[in-house]
Amino acid sequence: MKPLSVSNLHIALLHYPVLGKTGEIIASAITNLDLHDIARASKTYGAQSFQVIIPLKDQNKIAQDICDHWTNGHGSRSNPHRKESFELVHITPDFESAINNIQQQTGLIPKTIATTAKKSDNCISYTRCRQLIQSPDPHLLIFGTAWGIAPEFMMQCDHILMPIQPDALYNHLSVRSAVSIVLDRLAGEFC
Amino acid sequence: MKPLSVSNLHIALLHYPVLGKTGEIIASAITNLDLHDIARASKTYGAQSFQVIIPLKDQNKIAQDICDHWTNGHGSRSNPHRKESFELVHITPDFESAINNIQQQTGLIPKTIATTAKKSDNCISYTRCRQLIQSPDPHLLIFGTAWGIAPEFMMQCDHILMPIQPDALYNHLSVRSAVSIVLDRLAGEFC
């Protein structure tokens, strides 16, 4: 398997609108290690930005404080590698702001690719997704927190990516694992 | 890519002997989400056990308490899926106990495969590793916390697996991401 250029790929972590335990639409809370693990995986595989979409004001502030610690604060000096990965992170209050960030960075509005753990008929394959992200257009790969991206939001995305293990008896990976595996499938190199 | 049977595969997370920031040998502390994420990934890909090797007595107790919460306590009732994944977890004080656990479970002493982020001449490929774990022998895939498995320990393993991104400019994945990606490379199915 050959390495791909993912210089047009951006990652988003959605905290709203996502599903709660009983299927209601919620705004979820920040998980510190989501920011670390996804920033590190994004940097490793060459993604161009990591958009953290978090509308709750106090949670948005916590996320920004974490980010500042690792990009400008004590963390940036104690762990320069972590600083490098956190420099990809943008903390945003809503999806439109994330799109605007990418438009400012690239000059183009990104195509959107939602991810899900639930199989459906209109999912694209990893092969197709690898082709898409080699096009000149920026692409934004969106991961949901909690019990996943709300269906209404997902319907508005340009594409939905095939689940990681659609036929597994147990299919409950963390979002940190899911992002890592999807990035490896799209941009990993191994024999 | 076809799914593999990984019914002979076991996972270990090593907290001693591992390297500290300046290359000294240390015993690292438990990270709660290591247990969750690696148990969930192990269950998703069909690994047979997840051995958490933690010699520090207070840390070993914390790990056991977390495990008990999700297998027998309130967590087991509030999230049965999490219970299923934590049922794979064995909290052990040393490597020998982990080997004994697997020998009790399978009747055989497992072959050991160390993982590393540093490239070396004697690493085996993912293709070779997929072949190994299809043999009748149990195999134990070992991941280091902190700055990775101590070289003296690694030298005693039967095999060392190729790093995930040996030629990447940035190569600093979390151990949670690393386990997820390696399991997907060894046992994932996608097109």
Tab-separated table of C-alpha atoms in Angstrom:
chain	number	residue	atom	x	y	z
A	1	MET	CA	0.000	0.000	0.000
A	2	LYS	CA	1.478	3.359	-1.056
A	3	PRO	CA	1.290	6.551	1.030
A	4	LEU	CA	-1.136	9.180	-0.186
A	5	SER	CA	-0.899	12.895	-0.164
A	6	VAL	CA	-3.643	14.036	2.194
A	7	SER	CA	-2.711	17.681	1.781
A	8	ASN	CA	-6.370	18.464	1.086
A	9	LEU	CA	-7.758	16.579	4.081
A	10	HIS	CA	-9.144	18.260	7.191
A	11	ILE	CA	-10.616	16.570	10.275
A	12	ALA	CA	-13.612	17.719	12.357
A	13	LEU	CA	-14.771	16.487	15.760
A	14	LEU	CA	-18.445	17.332	16.251
A	15	HIS	CA	-19.913	17.914	19.739
A	16	TYR	CA	-23.248	19.191	18.360
A	17	PRO	CA	-25.558	17.994	16.878
A	18	VAL	CA	-24.812	14.450	18.081
A	19	LEU	CA	-26.937	11.661	19.528
A	20	GLY	CA	-27.253	10.931	23.247
A	21	LYS	CA	-27.631	7.502	24.808
A	22	THR	CA	-31.367	7.313	24.123
A	23	GLY	CA	-31.208	8.810	20.629
A	24	GLU	CA	-31.977	12.433	21.538
A	25	ILE	CA	-29.931	15.267	20.010
A	26	ILE	CA	-27.409	16.676	22.482
A	27	ALA	CA	-24.319	18.870	22.765
A	28	SER	CA	-21.592	16.677	24.280
A	29	ALA	CA	-18.733	17.692	26.580
A	30	ILE	CA	-15.051	17.963	25.679
A	31	THR	CA	-12.803	14.949	26.364
A	32	ASN	CA	-9.220	16.112	26.850
A	33	LEU	CA	-7.639	13.038	25.226
A	34	ASP	CA	-9.834	13.441	22.116
A	35	LEU	CA	-7.938	16.663	21.415
A	36	HIS	CA	-4.519	15.090	22.047
A	37	ASP	CA	-5.038	11.810	20.224
A	38	ILE	CA	-6.785	13.254	17.178
A	39	ALA	CA	-4.304	16.147	16.851
A	40	ARG	CA	-1.408	13.642	17.024
A	41	ALA	CA	-3.005	11.288	14.462
A	42	SER	CA	-3.866	14.232	12.167
A	43	LYS	CA	-0.265	15.457	12.287
A	44	THR	CA	1.157	11.946	11.763
A	45	TYR	CA	-0.903	11.357	8.617
A	46	GLY	CA	-0.508	14.874	7.215
A	47	ALA	CA	-4.038	16.266	7.627
A	48	GLN	CA	-4.124	20.053	7.238
A	49	SER	CA	-6.330	21.052	10.173
A	50	PHE	CA	-8.352	19.614	13.049
A	51	GLN	CA	-11.595	21.518	13.678
A	52	VAL	CA	-13.112	20.993	17.143
A	53	ILE	CA	-16.772	22.058	16.979
A	54	ILE	CA	-18.093	22.783	20.460
A	55	PRO	CA	-20.981	25.250	20.945
A	56	LEU	CA	-21.286	25.163	24.772
A	57	LYS	CA	-19.488	28.339	25.873
A	58	ASP	CA	-17.814	26.974	29.006
A	59	GLN	CA	-16.751	23.821	27.187
A	60	ASN	CA	-15.463	25.872	24.269
A	61	LYS	CA	-13.370	27.874	26.779
A	62	ILE	CA	-11.951	24.670	28.327
A	63	ALA	CA	-11.001	23.380	24.870
A	64	GLN	CA	-9.361	26.708	24.002
A	65	ASP	CA	-7.440	26.734	27.303
A	66	ILE	CA	-6.120	23.205	26.643
A	67	CYS	CA	-5.107	24.253	23.158
A	68	ASP	CA	-3.379	27.433	24.407
A	69	HIS	CA	-1.462	25.435	27.036
A	70	TRP	CA	0.077	23.217	24.349
A	71	THR	CA	0.632	25.848	21.655
A	72	ASN	CA	1.772	28.865	23.736
A	73	GLY	CA	1.878	27.878	27.413
A	74	HIS	CA	4.103	25.647	29.527
A	75	GLY	CA	3.138	22.568	27.490
A	76	SER	CA	4.595	24.049	24.312
A	77	ARG	CA	8.022	24.208	25.981
A	78	SER	CA	7.845	20.912	27.879
A	79	ASN	CA	6.697	18.929	24.818
A	80	PRO	CA	7.473	20.554	21.433
A	81	HIS	CA	6.078	17.526	19.548
A	82	ARG	CA	2.699	18.040	21.212
A	83	LYS	CA	2.859	21.724	20.265
A	84	GLU	CA	3.335	20.723	16.599
A	85	SER	CA	0.175	18.614	16.640
A	86	PHE	CA	-1.914	21.170	18.571
A	87	GLU	CA	-1.004	23.818	15.989
A	88	LEU	CA	-3.465	22.003	13.679
A	89	VAL	CA	-6.345	22.535	16.154
A	90	HIS	CA	-9.058	25.171	15.662
A	91	ILE	CA	-11.669	25.462	18.422
A	92	THR	CA	-14.924	26.642	16.819
A	93	PRO	CA	-18.467	27.272	18.127
A	94	ASP	CA	-20.327	25.808	15.131
A	95	PHE	CA	-19.976	23.946	11.863
A	96	GLU	CA	-20.174	27.097	9.726
A	97	SER	CA	-17.136	28.533	11.530
A	98	ALA	CA	-15.196	25.330	10.831
A	99	ILE	CA	-16.056	25.598	7.130
A	100	ASN	CA	-14.998	29.276	7.193
A	101	ASN	CA	-11.668	28.356	8.827
A	102	ILE	CA	-10.921	25.909	6.010
A	103	GLN	CA	-12.058	28.391	3.363
A	104	GLN	CA	-9.698	30.984	4.839
A	105	GLN	CA	-6.854	28.461	4.864
A	106	THR	CA	-7.401	27.036	1.361
A	107	GLY	CA	-9.519	29.543	-0.522
A	108	LEU	CA	-12.145	26.861	-1.159
A	109	ILE	CA	-15.247	25.512	0.562
A	110	PRO	CA	-14.500	21.893	1.555
A	111	LYS	CA	-16.566	18.894	0.511
A	112	THR	CA	-17.896	17.110	3.573
A	113	ILE	CA	-17.559	13.401	4.441
A	114	ALA	CA	-19.492	12.160	7.480
A	115	THR	CA	-18.460	9.018	9.382
A	116	THR	CA	-20.769	6.565	11.114
A	117	ALA	CA	-20.722	3.186	12.850
A	118	LYS	CA	-24.088	2.282	11.259
A	119	LYS	CA	-24.133	0.710	7.806
A	120	SER	CA	-26.370	2.292	5.169
A	121	ASP	CA	-26.850	1.885	1.411
A	122	ASN	CA	-25.310	5.188	0.373
A	123	CYS	CA	-21.905	4.850	2.052
A	124	ILE	CA	-18.731	5.314	0.014
A	125	SER	CA	-15.830	2.842	0.216
A	126	TYR	CA	-12.348	3.643	1.537
A	127	THR	CA	-11.008	3.239	-2.013
A	128	ARG	CA	-13.467	5.880	-3.253
A	129	CYS	CA	-12.602	8.144	-0.329
A	130	ARG	CA	-8.867	7.844	-1.095
A	131	GLN	CA	-9.647	8.985	-4.638
A	132	LEU	CA	-11.738	11.925	-3.414
A	133	ILE	CA	-9.076	13.280	-1.087
A	134	GLN	CA	-6.538	13.283	-3.907
A	135	SER	CA	-8.663	15.758	-5.865
A	136	PRO	CA	-7.759	19.479	-5.739
A	137	ASP	CA	-10.774	20.225	-3.501
A	138	PRO	CA	-10.314	20.313	0.262
A	139	HIS	CA	-12.301	17.594	2.069
A	140	LEU	CA	-13.527	17.670	5.647
A	141	LEU	CA	-13.868	14.274	7.347
A	142	ILE	CA	-16.335	14.597	10.237
A	143	PHE	CA	-16.444	12.393	13.357
A	144	GLY	CA	-19.207	12.519	15.959
A	145	THR	CA	-18.723	12.315	19.720
A	146	ALA	CA	-21.214	10.632	22.127
A	147	TRP	CA	-23.469	8.199	20.168
A	148	GLY	CA	-22.540	9.659	16.772
A	149	ILE	CA	-23.492	12.409	14.324
A	150	ALA	CA	-27.202	13.307	14.290
A	151	PRO	CA	-28.906	11.876	11.151
A	152	GLU	CA	-30.273	15.302	10.097
A	153	PHE	CA	-26.731	16.667	10.003
A	154	MET	CA	-25.362	13.596	8.241
A	155	MET	CA	-27.952	13.898	5.454
A	156	GLN	CA	-26.540	17.315	4.562
A	157	CYS	CA	-22.977	16.025	4.056
A	158	ASP	CA	-21.666	15.359	0.542
A	159	HIS	CA	-20.640	11.788	1.393
A	160	ILE	CA	-20.933	9.194	4.166
A	161	LEU	CA	-17.950	6.891	4.684
A	162	MET	CA	-18.446	3.150	5.203
A	163	PRO	CA	-18.296	2.108	8.894
A	164	ILE	CA	-14.975	0.670	10.094
A	165	GLN	CA	-16.285	-2.806	10.958
A	166	PRO	CA	-19.843	-2.865	9.580
A	167	ASP	CA	-20.307	-6.592	10.140
A	168	ALA	CA	-18.498	-6.989	13.470
A	169	LEU	CA	-20.478	-8.520	16.322
A	170	TYR	CA	-19.026	-5.833	18.608
A	171	ASN	CA	-18.764	-2.385	17.037
A	172	HIS	CA	-18.041	0.137	19.787
A	173	LEU	CA	-14.706	1.807	19.136
A	174	SER	CA	-13.861	5.119	20.785
A	175	VAL	CA	-13.859	8.146	18.488
A	176	ARG	CA	-10.088	8.383	19.138
A	177	SER	CA	-9.621	4.852	17.771
A	178	ALA	CA	-12.003	5.509	14.872
A	179	VAL	CA	-10.146	8.621	13.669
A	180	SER	CA	-6.794	6.800	13.913
A	181	ILE	CA	-8.008	3.775	11.936
A	182	VAL	CA	-9.739	5.842	9.233
A	183	LEU	CA	-6.652	8.047	8.753
A	184	ASP	CA	-4.503	4.928	8.447
A	185	ARG	CA	-6.878	3.417	5.884
A	186	LEU	CA	-6.864	6.634	3.859
A	187	ALA	CA	-3.218	7.603	4.158
A	188	GLY	CA	-1.253	4.785	5.805
A	189	GLU	CA	1.665	2.949	4.255
A	190	PHE	CA	2.567	-0.591	5.236
A	191	CYS	CA	3.435	-4.015	3.892
B	1	MET	CA	-8.777	-7.149	2.334
B	2	LYS	CA	-10.382	-10.167	4.035
B	3	PRO	CA	-11.062	-10.405	7.763
B	4	LEU	CA	-8.761	-12.671	9.729
B	5	SER	CA	-9.448	-14.911	12.623
B	6	VAL	CA	-7.438	-13.417	15.485
B	7	SER	CA	-8.663	-16.035	17.928
B	8	ASN	CA	-5.052	-16.637	18.984
B	9	LEU	CA	-4.194	-12.974	19.514
B	10	HIS	CA	-3.745	-11.372	22.932
B	11	ILE	CA	-2.842	-7.743	23.678
B	12	ALA	CA	-0.563	-6.442	26.456
B	13	LEU	CA	-0.068	-2.879	27.691
B	14	LEU	CA	3.255	-2.565	29.481
B	15	HIS	CA	3.806	0.005	32.253
B	16	TYR	CA	7.206	-1.459	33.256
B	17	PRO	CA	9.901	-1.646	31.981
B	18	VAL	CA	9.315	1.346	29.705
B	19	LEU	CA	11.364	4.413	28.814
B	20	GLY	CA	10.888	7.827	30.418
B	21	LYS	CA	11.294	11.167	28.693
B	22	THR	CA	15.075	11.184	29.018
B	23	GLY	CA	15.566	7.509	28.181
B	24	GLU	CA	15.675	6.131	31.733
B	25	ILE	CA	13.722	2.973	32.640
B	26	ILE	CA	10.550	3.796	34.563
B	27	ALA	CA	7.234	2.330	35.744
B	28	SER	CA	4.520	4.537	34.248
B	29	ALA	CA	1.104	5.411	35.694
B	30	ILE	CA	-2.284	4.110	34.549
B	31	THR	CA	-4.261	6.201	32.030
B	32	ASN	CA	-7.965	5.465	32.404
B	33	LEU	CA	-8.751	5.837	28.693
B	34	ASP	CA	-5.969	3.402	27.751
B	35	LEU	CA	-8.012	0.687	29.462
B	36	HIS	CA	-11.284	1.734	27.792
B	37	ASP	CA	-9.969	2.326	24.273
B	38	ILE	CA	-7.749	-0.744	24.089
B	39	ALA	CA	-10.411	-3.026	25.620
B	40	ARG	CA	-12.962	-1.728	23.073
B	41	ALA	CA	-10.549	-2.147	20.131
B	42	SER	CA	-9.522	-5.618	21.354
B	43	LYS	CA	-13.176	-6.684	21.547
B	44	THR	CA	-14.021	-5.146	18.145
B	45	TYR	CA	-11.235	-7.048	16.375
B	46	GLY	CA	-11.697	-10.319	18.261
B	47	ALA	CA	-8.558	-10.407	20.418
B	48	GLN	CA	-8.822	-12.981	23.218
B	49	SER	CA	-7.475	-11.016	26.170
B	50	PHE	CA	-6.021	-7.651	27.139
B	51	GLN	CA	-3.251	-7.922	29.749
B	52	VAL	CA	-2.532	-4.686	31.647
B	53	ILE	CA	0.920	-5.039	33.241
B	54	ILE	CA	1.296	-2.559	36.088
B	55	PRO	CA	3.707	-3.318	38.971
B	56	LEU	CA	3.137	-0.212	41.169
B	57	LYS	CA	0.775	-1.464	43.875
B	58	ASP	CA	-1.426	1.639	44.196
B	59	GLN	CA	-1.664	1.981	40.421
B	60	ASN	CA	-2.476	-1.714	40.081
B	61	LYS	CA	-5.301	-1.188	42.613
B	62	ILE	CA	-6.662	1.799	40.633
B	63	ALA	CA	-6.641	-0.261	37.427
B	64	GLN	CA	-8.407	-3.153	39.183
B	65	ASP	CA	-11.022	-0.774	40.643
B	66	ILE	CA	-11.743	0.673	37.167
B	67	CYS	CA	-12.042	-2.837	35.784
B	68	ASP	CA	-14.355	-3.955	38.610
B	69	HIS	CA	-16.598	-0.898	38.089
B	70	TRP	CA	-17.198	-1.864	34.450
B	71	THR	CA	-17.423	-5.637	34.881
B	72	ASN	CA	-19.348	-5.947	38.177
B	73	GLY	CA	-20.200	-2.462	39.465
B	74	HIS	CA	-22.556	0.289	38.389
B	75	GLY	CA	-20.804	0.655	35.017
B	76	SER	CA	-21.652	-2.913	34.047
B	77	ARG	CA	-25.366	-2.114	34.329
B	78	SER	CA	-25.258	1.393	32.827
B	79	ASN	CA	-23.205	0.299	29.797
B	80	PRO	CA	-23.354	-3.448	28.990
B	81	HIS	CA	-21.230	-2.942	25.848
B	82	ARG	CA	-18.427	-1.538	27.974
B	83	LYS	CA	-18.786	-4.539	30.307
B	84	GLU	CA	-18.266	-6.874	27.339
B	85	SER	CA	-14.982	-5.203	26.420
B	86	PHE	CA	-13.705	-4.974	30.016
B	87	GLU	CA	-14.288	-8.712	30.432
B	88	LEU	CA	-11.160	-9.160	28.270
B	89	VAL	CA	-9.019	-7.195	30.751
B	90	HIS	CA	-6.587	-8.835	33.178
B	91	ILE	CA	-4.735	-6.530	35.572
B	92	THR	CA	-1.358	-8.131	36.331
B	93	PRO	CA	1.684	-7.061	38.396
B	94	ASP	CA	4.342	-8.331	35.966
B	95	PHE	CA	4.964	-9.835	32.559
B	96	GLU	CA	5.290	-13.391	33.889
B	97	SER	CA	1.767	-13.179	35.344
B	98	ALA	CA	0.425	-12.045	31.968
B	99	ILE	CA	2.085	-15.034	30.278
B	100	ASN	CA	0.629	-17.315	32.981
B	101	ASN	CA	-2.871	-15.862	32.411
B	102	ILE	CA	-2.649	-16.698	28.714
B	103	GLN	CA	-1.221	-20.149	29.422
B	104	GLN	CA	-4.150	-20.827	31.775
B	105	GLN	CA	-6.618	-19.598	29.124
B	106	THR	CA	-5.115	-21.436	26.139
B	107	GLY	CA	-2.930	-24.218	27.549
B	108	LEU	CA	0.072	-22.796	25.676
B	109	ILE	CA	2.826	-20.258	26.304
B	110	PRO	CA	2.301	-17.380	23.838
B	111	LYS	CA	4.893	-16.174	21.338
B	112	THR	CA	5.670	-12.510	21.991
B	113	ILE	CA	5.584	-9.641	19.468
B	114	ALA	CA	6.897	-6.260	20.651
B	115	THR	CA	5.824	-2.997	19.019
B	116	THR	CA	7.933	0.121	18.595
B	117	ALA	CA	7.868	3.516	16.895
B	118	LYS	CA	11.605	3.182	16.062
B	119	LYS	CA	12.619	1.392	12.873
B	120	SER	CA	15.219	-1.362	13.136
B	121	ASP	CA	16.601	-4.020	10.800
B	122	ASN	CA	14.954	-7.018	12.438
B	123	CYS	CA	11.311	-5.876	12.349
B	124	ILE	CA	8.666	-8.154	10.834
B	125	SER	CA	6.102	-6.830	8.325
B	126	TYR	CA	2.335	-6.666	8.905
B	127	THR	CA	1.908	-9.393	6.255
B	128	ARG	CA	4.260	-11.666	8.216
B	129	CYS	CA	2.496	-10.815	11.465
B	130	ARG	CA	-0.904	-11.678	9.922
B	131	GLN	CA	0.540	-15.086	8.998
B	132	LEU	CA	1.932	-15.631	12.505
B	133	ILE	CA	-1.336	-14.926	14.277
B	134	GLN	CA	-3.136	-17.445	12.089
B	135	SER	CA	-0.916	-20.241	13.412
B	136	PRO	CA	-2.261	-22.483	16.221
B	137	ASP	CA	0.050	-20.810	18.776
B	138	PRO	CA	-1.266	-17.929	20.888
B	139	HIS	CA	0.550	-14.645	20.212
B	140	LEU	CA	0.904	-11.723	22.603
B	141	LEU	CA	1.239	-8.295	20.954
B	142	ILE	CA	2.924	-5.923	23.424
B	143	PHE	CA	2.559	-2.125	23.472
B	144	GLY	CA	4.611	0.169	25.700
B	145	THR	CA	3.300	3.225	27.550
B	146	ALA	CA	5.357	6.423	28.142
B	147	TRP	CA	8.270	6.601	25.632
B	148	GLY	CA	7.974	2.945	24.650
B	149	ILE	CA	9.146	-0.549	25.659
B	150	ALA	CA	12.645	-0.689	27.213
B	151	PRO	CA	15.173	-2.099	24.689
B	152	GLU	CA	16.343	-4.822	27.110
B	153	PHE	CA	12.769	-6.145	27.309
B	154	MET	CA	12.214	-5.839	23.566
B	155	MET	CA	15.329	-7.931	22.834
B	156	GLN	CA	13.766	-10.849	24.710
B	157	CYS	CA	10.595	-10.893	22.568
B	158	ASP	CA	10.218	-13.425	19.757
B	159	HIS	CA	9.452	-10.720	17.168
B	160	ILE	CA	9.404	-6.938	16.764
B	161	LEU	CA	6.663	-5.481	14.548
B	162	MET	CA	7.456	-2.767	12.003
B	163	PRO	CA	6.571	0.765	13.235
B	164	ILE	CA	3.261	2.195	12.008
B	165	GLN	CA	4.725	5.108	10.055
B	166	PRO	CA	8.490	4.475	10.049
B	167	ASP	CA	9.242	7.218	7.526
B	168	ALA	CA	6.772	9.868	8.706
B	169	LEU	CA	8.205	13.274	9.565
B	170	TYR	CA	5.966	13.291	12.654
B	171	ASN	CA	5.674	9.940	14.426
B	172	HIS	CA	4.041	10.532	17.803
B	173	LEU	CA	0.777	8.600	17.991
B	174	SER	CA	-0.812	7.827	21.347
B	175	VAL	CA	-0.638	4.189	22.433
B	176	ARG	CA	-4.454	4.130	22.120
B	177	SER	CA	-4.184	5.111	18.438
B	178	ALA	CA	-1.287	2.712	17.863
B	179	VAL	CA	-3.158	-0.327	19.213
B	180	SER	CA	-6.241	0.560	17.133
B	181	ILE	CA	-4.262	0.963	13.905
B	182	VAL	CA	-2.206	-2.205	14.411
B	183	LEU	CA	-5.330	-4.269	15.161
B	184	ASP	CA	-6.980	-2.888	12.031
B	185	ARG	CA	-3.913	-3.733	9.924
B	186	LEU	CA	-3.827	-7.276	11.318
B	187	ALA	CA	-7.527	-8.046	11.401
B	188	GLY	CA	-9.493	-5.273	9.659
B	189	GLU	CA	-11.736	-5.748	6.638
B	190	PHE	CA	-12.418	-2.939	4.186
B	191	CYS	CA	-12.541	-2.040	0.540
